[in-house]
Coordinates of C-alpha atoms in Angstrom, one line a residue:
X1 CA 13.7 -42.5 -8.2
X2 CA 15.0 -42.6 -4.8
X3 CA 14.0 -43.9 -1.3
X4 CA 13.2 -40.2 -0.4
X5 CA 9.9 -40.5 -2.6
X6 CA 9.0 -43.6 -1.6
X7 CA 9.1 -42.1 2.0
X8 CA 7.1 -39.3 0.3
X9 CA 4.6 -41.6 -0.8
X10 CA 4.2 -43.1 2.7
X11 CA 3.4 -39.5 4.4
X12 CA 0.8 -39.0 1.9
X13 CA -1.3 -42.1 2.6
X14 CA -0.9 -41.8 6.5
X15 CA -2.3 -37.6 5.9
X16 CA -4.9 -39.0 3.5
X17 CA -5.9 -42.1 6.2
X18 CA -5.9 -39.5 8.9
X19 CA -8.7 -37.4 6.9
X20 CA -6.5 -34.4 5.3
X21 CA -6.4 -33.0 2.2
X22 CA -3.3 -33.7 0.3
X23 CA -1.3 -32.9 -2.8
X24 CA 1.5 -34.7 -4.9
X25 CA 3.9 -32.5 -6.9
X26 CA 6.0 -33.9 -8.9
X27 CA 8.9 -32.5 -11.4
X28 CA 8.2 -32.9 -15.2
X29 CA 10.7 -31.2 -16.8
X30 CA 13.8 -29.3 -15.8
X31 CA 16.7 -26.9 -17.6
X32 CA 19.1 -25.0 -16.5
X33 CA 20.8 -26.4 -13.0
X34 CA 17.7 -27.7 -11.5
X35 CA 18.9 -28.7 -8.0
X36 CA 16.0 -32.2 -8.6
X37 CA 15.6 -34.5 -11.1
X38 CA 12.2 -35.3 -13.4
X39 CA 10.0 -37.4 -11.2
X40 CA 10.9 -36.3 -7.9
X41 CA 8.1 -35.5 -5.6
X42 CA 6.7 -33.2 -2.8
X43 CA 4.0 -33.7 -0.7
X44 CA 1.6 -30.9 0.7
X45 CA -1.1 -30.9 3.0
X46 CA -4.2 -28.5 3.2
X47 CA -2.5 -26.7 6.3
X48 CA 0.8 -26.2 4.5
X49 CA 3.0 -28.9 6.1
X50 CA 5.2 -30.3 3.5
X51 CA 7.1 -33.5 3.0
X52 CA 9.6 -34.4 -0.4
X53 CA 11.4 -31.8 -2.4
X54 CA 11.2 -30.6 -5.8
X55 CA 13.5 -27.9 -6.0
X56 CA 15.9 -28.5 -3.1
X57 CA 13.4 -25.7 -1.2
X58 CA 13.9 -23.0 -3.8
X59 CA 9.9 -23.3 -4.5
X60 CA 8.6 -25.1 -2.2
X61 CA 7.8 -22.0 0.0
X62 CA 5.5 -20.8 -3.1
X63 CA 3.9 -23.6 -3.2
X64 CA 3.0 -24.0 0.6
X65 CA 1.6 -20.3 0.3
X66 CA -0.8 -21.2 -2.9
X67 CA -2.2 -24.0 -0.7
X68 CA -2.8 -22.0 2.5
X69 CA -4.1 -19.1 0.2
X70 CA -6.8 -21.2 -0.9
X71 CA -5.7 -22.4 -4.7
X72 CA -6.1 -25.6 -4.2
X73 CA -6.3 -27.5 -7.7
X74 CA -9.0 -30.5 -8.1
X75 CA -7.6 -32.0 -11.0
X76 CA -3.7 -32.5 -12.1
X77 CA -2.4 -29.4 -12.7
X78 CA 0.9 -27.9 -14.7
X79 CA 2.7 -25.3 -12.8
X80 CA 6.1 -23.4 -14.2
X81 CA 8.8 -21.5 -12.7
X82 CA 11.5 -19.8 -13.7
X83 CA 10.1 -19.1 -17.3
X84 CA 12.1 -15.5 -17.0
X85 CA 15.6 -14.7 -15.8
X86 CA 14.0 -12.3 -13.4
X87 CA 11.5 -15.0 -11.8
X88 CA 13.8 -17.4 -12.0
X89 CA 16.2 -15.7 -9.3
X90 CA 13.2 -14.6 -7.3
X91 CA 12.9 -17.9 -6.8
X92 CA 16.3 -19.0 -6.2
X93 CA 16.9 -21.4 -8.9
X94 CA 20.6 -21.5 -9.9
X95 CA 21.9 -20.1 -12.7
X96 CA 18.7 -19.7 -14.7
X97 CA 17.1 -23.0 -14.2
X98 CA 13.5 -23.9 -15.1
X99 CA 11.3 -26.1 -13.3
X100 CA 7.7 -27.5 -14.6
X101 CA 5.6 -29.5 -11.9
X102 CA 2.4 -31.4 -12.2
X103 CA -0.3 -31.0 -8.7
X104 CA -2.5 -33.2 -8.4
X105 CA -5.0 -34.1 -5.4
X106 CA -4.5 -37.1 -3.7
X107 CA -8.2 -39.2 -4.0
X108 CA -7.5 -42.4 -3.2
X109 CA -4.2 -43.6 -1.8
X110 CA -4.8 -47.4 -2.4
X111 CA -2.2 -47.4 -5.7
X112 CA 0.1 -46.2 -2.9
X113 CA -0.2 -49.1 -0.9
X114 CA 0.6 -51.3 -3.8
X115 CA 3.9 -49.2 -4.8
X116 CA 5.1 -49.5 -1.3
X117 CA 4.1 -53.0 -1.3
X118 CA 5.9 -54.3 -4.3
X119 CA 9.1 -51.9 -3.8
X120 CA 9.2 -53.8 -0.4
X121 CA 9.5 -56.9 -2.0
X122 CA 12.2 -55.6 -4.2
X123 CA 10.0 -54.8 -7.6
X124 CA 10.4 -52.1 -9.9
X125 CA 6.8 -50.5 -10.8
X126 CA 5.4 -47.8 -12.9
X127 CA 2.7 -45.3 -11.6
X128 CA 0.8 -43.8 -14.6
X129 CA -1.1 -40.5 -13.8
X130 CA -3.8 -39.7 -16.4
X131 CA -3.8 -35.9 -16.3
X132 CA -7.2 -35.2 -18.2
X133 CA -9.4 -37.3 -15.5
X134 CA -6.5 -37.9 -12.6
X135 CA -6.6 -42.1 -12.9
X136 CA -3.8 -43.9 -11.9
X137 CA -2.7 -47.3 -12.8
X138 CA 0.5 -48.8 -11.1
X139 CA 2.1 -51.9 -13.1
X140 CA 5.5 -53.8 -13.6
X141 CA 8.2 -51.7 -15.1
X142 CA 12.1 -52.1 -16.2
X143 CA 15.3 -50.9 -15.5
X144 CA 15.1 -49.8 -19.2
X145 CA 12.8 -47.5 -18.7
X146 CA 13.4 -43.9 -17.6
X147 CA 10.3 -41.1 -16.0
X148 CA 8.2 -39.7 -18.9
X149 CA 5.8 -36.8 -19.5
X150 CA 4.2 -36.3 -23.3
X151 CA 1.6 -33.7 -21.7
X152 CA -1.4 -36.0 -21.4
X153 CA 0.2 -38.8 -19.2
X154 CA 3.1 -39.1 -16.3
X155 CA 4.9 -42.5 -15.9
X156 CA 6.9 -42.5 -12.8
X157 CA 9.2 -45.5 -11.5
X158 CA 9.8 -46.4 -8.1
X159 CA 12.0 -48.8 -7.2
X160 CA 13.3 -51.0 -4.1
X161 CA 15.7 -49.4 -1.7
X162 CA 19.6 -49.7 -2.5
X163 CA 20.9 -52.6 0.2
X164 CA 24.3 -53.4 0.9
X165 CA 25.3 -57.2 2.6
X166 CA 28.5 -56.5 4.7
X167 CA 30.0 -60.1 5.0
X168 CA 32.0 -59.8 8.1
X169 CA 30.7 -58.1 11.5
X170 CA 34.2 -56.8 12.7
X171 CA 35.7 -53.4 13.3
X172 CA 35.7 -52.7 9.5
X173 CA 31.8 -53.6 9.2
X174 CA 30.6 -51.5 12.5
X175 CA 32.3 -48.2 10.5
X176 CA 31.1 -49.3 7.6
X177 CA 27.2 -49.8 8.1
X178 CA 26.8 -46.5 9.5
X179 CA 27.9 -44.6 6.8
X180 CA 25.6 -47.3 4.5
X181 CA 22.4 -46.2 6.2
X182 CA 23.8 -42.4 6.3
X183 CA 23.5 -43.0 2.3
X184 CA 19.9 -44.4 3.0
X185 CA 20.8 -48.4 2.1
X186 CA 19.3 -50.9 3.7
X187 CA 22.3 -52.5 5.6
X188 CA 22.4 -56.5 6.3
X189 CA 25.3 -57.9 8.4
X190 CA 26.0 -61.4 7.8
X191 CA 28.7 -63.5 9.8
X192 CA 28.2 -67.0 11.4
X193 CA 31.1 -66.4 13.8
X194 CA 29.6 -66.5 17.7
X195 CA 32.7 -64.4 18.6
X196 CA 31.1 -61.2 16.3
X197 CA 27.3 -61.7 16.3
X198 CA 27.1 -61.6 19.5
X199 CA 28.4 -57.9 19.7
X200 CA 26.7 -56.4 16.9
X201 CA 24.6 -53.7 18.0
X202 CA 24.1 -50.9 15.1
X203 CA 20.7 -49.6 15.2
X204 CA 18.8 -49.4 12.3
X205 CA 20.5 -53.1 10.3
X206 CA 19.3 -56.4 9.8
X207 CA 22.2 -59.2 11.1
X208 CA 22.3 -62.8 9.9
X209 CA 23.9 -65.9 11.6
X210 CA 23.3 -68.0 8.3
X211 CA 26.0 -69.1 6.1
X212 CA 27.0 -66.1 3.6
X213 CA 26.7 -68.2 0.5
X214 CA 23.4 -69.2 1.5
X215 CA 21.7 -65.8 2.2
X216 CA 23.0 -64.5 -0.9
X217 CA 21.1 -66.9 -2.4
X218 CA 17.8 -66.6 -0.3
X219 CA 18.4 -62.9 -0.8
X220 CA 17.9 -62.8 -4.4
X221 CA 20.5 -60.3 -5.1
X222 CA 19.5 -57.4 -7.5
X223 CA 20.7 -54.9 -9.3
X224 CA 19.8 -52.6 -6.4
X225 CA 22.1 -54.9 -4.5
X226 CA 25.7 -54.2 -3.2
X227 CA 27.9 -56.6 -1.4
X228 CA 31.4 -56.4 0.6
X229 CA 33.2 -59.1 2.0
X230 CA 35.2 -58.4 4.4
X231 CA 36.4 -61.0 7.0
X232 CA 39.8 -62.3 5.6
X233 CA 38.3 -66.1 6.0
X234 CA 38.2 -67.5 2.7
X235 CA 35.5 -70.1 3.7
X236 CA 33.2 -67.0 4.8
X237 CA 34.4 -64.9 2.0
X238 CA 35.0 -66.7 -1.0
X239 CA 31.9 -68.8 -0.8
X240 CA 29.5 -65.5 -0.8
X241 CA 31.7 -63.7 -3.8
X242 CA 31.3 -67.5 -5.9
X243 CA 27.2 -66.7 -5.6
X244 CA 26.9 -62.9 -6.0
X245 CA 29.1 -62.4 -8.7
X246 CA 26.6 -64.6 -11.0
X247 CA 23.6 -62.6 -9.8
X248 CA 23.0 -59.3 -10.9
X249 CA 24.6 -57.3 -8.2
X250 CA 25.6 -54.2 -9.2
X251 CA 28.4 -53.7 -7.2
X252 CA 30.8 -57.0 -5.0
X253 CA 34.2 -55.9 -3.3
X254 CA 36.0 -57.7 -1.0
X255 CA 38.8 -56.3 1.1
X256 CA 42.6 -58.2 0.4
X257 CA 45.4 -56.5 -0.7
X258 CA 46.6 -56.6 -4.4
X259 CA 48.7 -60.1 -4.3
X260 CA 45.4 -61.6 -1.7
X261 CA 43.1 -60.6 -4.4
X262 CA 45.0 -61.8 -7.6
X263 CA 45.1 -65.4 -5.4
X264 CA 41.3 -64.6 -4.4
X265 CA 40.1 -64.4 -8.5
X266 CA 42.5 -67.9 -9.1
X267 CA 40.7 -69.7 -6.3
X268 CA 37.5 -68.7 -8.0
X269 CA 38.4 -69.4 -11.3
X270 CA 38.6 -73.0 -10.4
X271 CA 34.5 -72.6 -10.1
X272 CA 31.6 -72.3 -12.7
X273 CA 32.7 -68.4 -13.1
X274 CA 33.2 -66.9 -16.0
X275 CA 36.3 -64.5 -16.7
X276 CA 33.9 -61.9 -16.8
X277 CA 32.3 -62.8 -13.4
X278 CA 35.5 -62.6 -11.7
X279 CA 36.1 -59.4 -13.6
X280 CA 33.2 -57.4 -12.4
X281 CA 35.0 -58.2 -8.1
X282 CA 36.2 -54.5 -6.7
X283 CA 39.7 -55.5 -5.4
X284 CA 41.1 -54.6 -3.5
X285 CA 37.8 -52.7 -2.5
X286 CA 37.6 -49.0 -2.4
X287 CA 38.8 -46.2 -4.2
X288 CA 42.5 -45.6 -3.3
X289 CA 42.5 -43.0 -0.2
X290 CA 45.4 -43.7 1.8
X291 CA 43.1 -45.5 4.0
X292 CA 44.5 -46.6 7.0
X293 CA 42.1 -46.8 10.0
X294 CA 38.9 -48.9 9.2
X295 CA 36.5 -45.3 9.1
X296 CA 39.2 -44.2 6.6
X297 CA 38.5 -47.7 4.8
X298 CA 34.8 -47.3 5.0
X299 CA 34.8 -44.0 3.6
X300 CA 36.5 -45.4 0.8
X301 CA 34.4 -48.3 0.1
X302 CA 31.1 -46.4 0.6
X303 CA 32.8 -43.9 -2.3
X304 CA 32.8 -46.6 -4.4
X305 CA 29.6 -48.1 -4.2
X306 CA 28.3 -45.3 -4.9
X307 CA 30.7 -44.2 -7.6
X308 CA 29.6 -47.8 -9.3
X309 CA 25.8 -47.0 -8.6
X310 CA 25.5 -43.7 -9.9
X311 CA 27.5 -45.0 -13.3
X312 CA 30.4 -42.3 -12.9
X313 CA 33.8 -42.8 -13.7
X314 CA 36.3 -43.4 -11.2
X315 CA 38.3 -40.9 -11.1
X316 CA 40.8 -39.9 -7.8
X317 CA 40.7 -36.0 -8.6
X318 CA 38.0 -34.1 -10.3
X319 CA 39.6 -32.2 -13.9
X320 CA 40.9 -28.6 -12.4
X321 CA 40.9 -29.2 -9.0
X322 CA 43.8 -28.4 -6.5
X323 CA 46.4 -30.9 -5.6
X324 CA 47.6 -31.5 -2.1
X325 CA 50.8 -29.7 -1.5
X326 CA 53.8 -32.4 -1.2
X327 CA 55.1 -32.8 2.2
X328 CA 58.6 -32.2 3.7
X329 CA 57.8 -34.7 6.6
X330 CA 55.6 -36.9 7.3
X331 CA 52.1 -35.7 9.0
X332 CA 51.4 -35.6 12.5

């Protein structure tokens, strides 16, 4: 799941609390190019507003008009679209796809309380949706465990929002955390410096005066957890890579060139790291752009975090796509 259903999940308590009638949809099952994956969610009210996506808006327009047309289910409910090539391009989903959704009425919105609760304090939970009597149990779940449907019961994870810790508030890190919560991570900023925090001013992230080591520590990293180092202080830097790369951070860069980061892993290799700890630091951080101004950098570091994240291969140039033309001269 993503943070866009946990915002989902929040608009349906507040509409629920404020006396409406209100509806989760949720994808099951998908084939074809289905533009959302199986457990993504939408949330409808009884005058039509909507919130969430299941289709990436090829449906949801049908199912605003079922609601404000009266067919409004009292029980979890399967709905399918795009069963025929014909009514699958009525509705707009690309090339063929196929899309099956379970409604359901929203009768109590106290399990939702507890997702948001846990997810806040960076647990991954399972909602289970009865569909013959509409209970729902939320408990402890795994990152082994994916969304399933076996036509009687719906298990859904939600999850804690990705975060990034930036180590390092300078130039580099204001570019940086903008793009960050663009990609809907909670951003931390992290530099004991007097000289930096004192300027840091993006809206919307958390700053830290502490010692880097030490939050990483109190932050528990997870494996929704990024971190980037950036400050070019070994004392700031090193000390924070030693601790997150033995947590279970999925992604840890830290900016050096090529001969500063081979000297960066033998400085840490005289700790308790193994070679495979060191191993898992991005370094020099980002995928290789030509980067020269620190948004050009950013871009590239945000590219690979979520690169890493999404468990893709990285790769400069997609298979078949166009190379850039060389150049007689240099660009202006």
């Amino acid at each position: 799941m993503d943070s866009l259903d946990l915002q989902v999940l929040s608009q349906a308590r507040d509409w629920f609390n404020a006396g409406h009638k209100v509806w989760l949809v949720t994808v099951i099952e998908t084939w074809g190019s289905a533009p959302r994956p199986p457990g993504a969610l939408l949330c409808l009210r009884g005058d039509g507003l909507v919130v969430g996506s299941v289709s990436g808006g090829c449906v949801e327009d049908d199912l605003i008009e079922r609601v404000r047309h009266g067919e409004r289910v009292d029980k979890p409910s399967l709905i399918s679209y795009g069963v025929t090539k014909e009514e699958a391009a009525r509705f707009g989903l690309p090339c063929g796809g196929n899309l099956r959704l379970v409604q359901e009425p929203l009768r109590d919105a106290s399990w939702i309380d507890e997702v948001l609760a846990r997810t806040a304090r960076h647990e991954l939970v399972a909602r289970t949706l009865q569909l013959g009597s509409g209970a729902v149990t939320v408990e402890a779940a795994s990152r082994a465990e994916s969304f399933q449907f076996d036509g009687l019961r719906l298990r859904a994870l939600f999850g804690p929002r990705w975060r990034l810790l930036i180590i390092g508030a300078g130039q580099l890190s204001r570019a940086l955390a903008p793009m960050a919560l663009t990609l809907d991570f909670e951003v931390i900023c992290c530099d004991p410096r007097e000289e930096y925090h004192l300027t840091w001013d993006i809206p919307g992230t958390t700053f830290s005066k502490q010692m880097p080591d030490d939050l990483v520590v109190q932050l528990q990293l997870d494996p929704h957890s990024a971190v980037v180092a950036v400050t070019h202080d070994p004392k700031l830097d090193d000390m924070a890579l030693l601790e997150a790369l033995k947590s279970p951070a999925f992604y840890i860069g830290a900016l050096g060139s090529r001969a500063n980061t081979a000297a960066r892993k033998q400085r840490l290799a005289l700790f308790d790291l193994s070679a495979a700890e060191i191993a898992r630091l991005h370094g020099p951080v980002g995928l290789d752009l030509g980067s020269k101004t620190p948004a050009e950098i950013a871009v590239s570091i945000v590219a690979e975090i979520v690169a890493v994240k999404n468990g893709v291969v990285l790769v400069q140039k997609k298979e078949g796509s166009a190379l850039p033309a060389p150049s007689l001269s240099p660009p202006r």
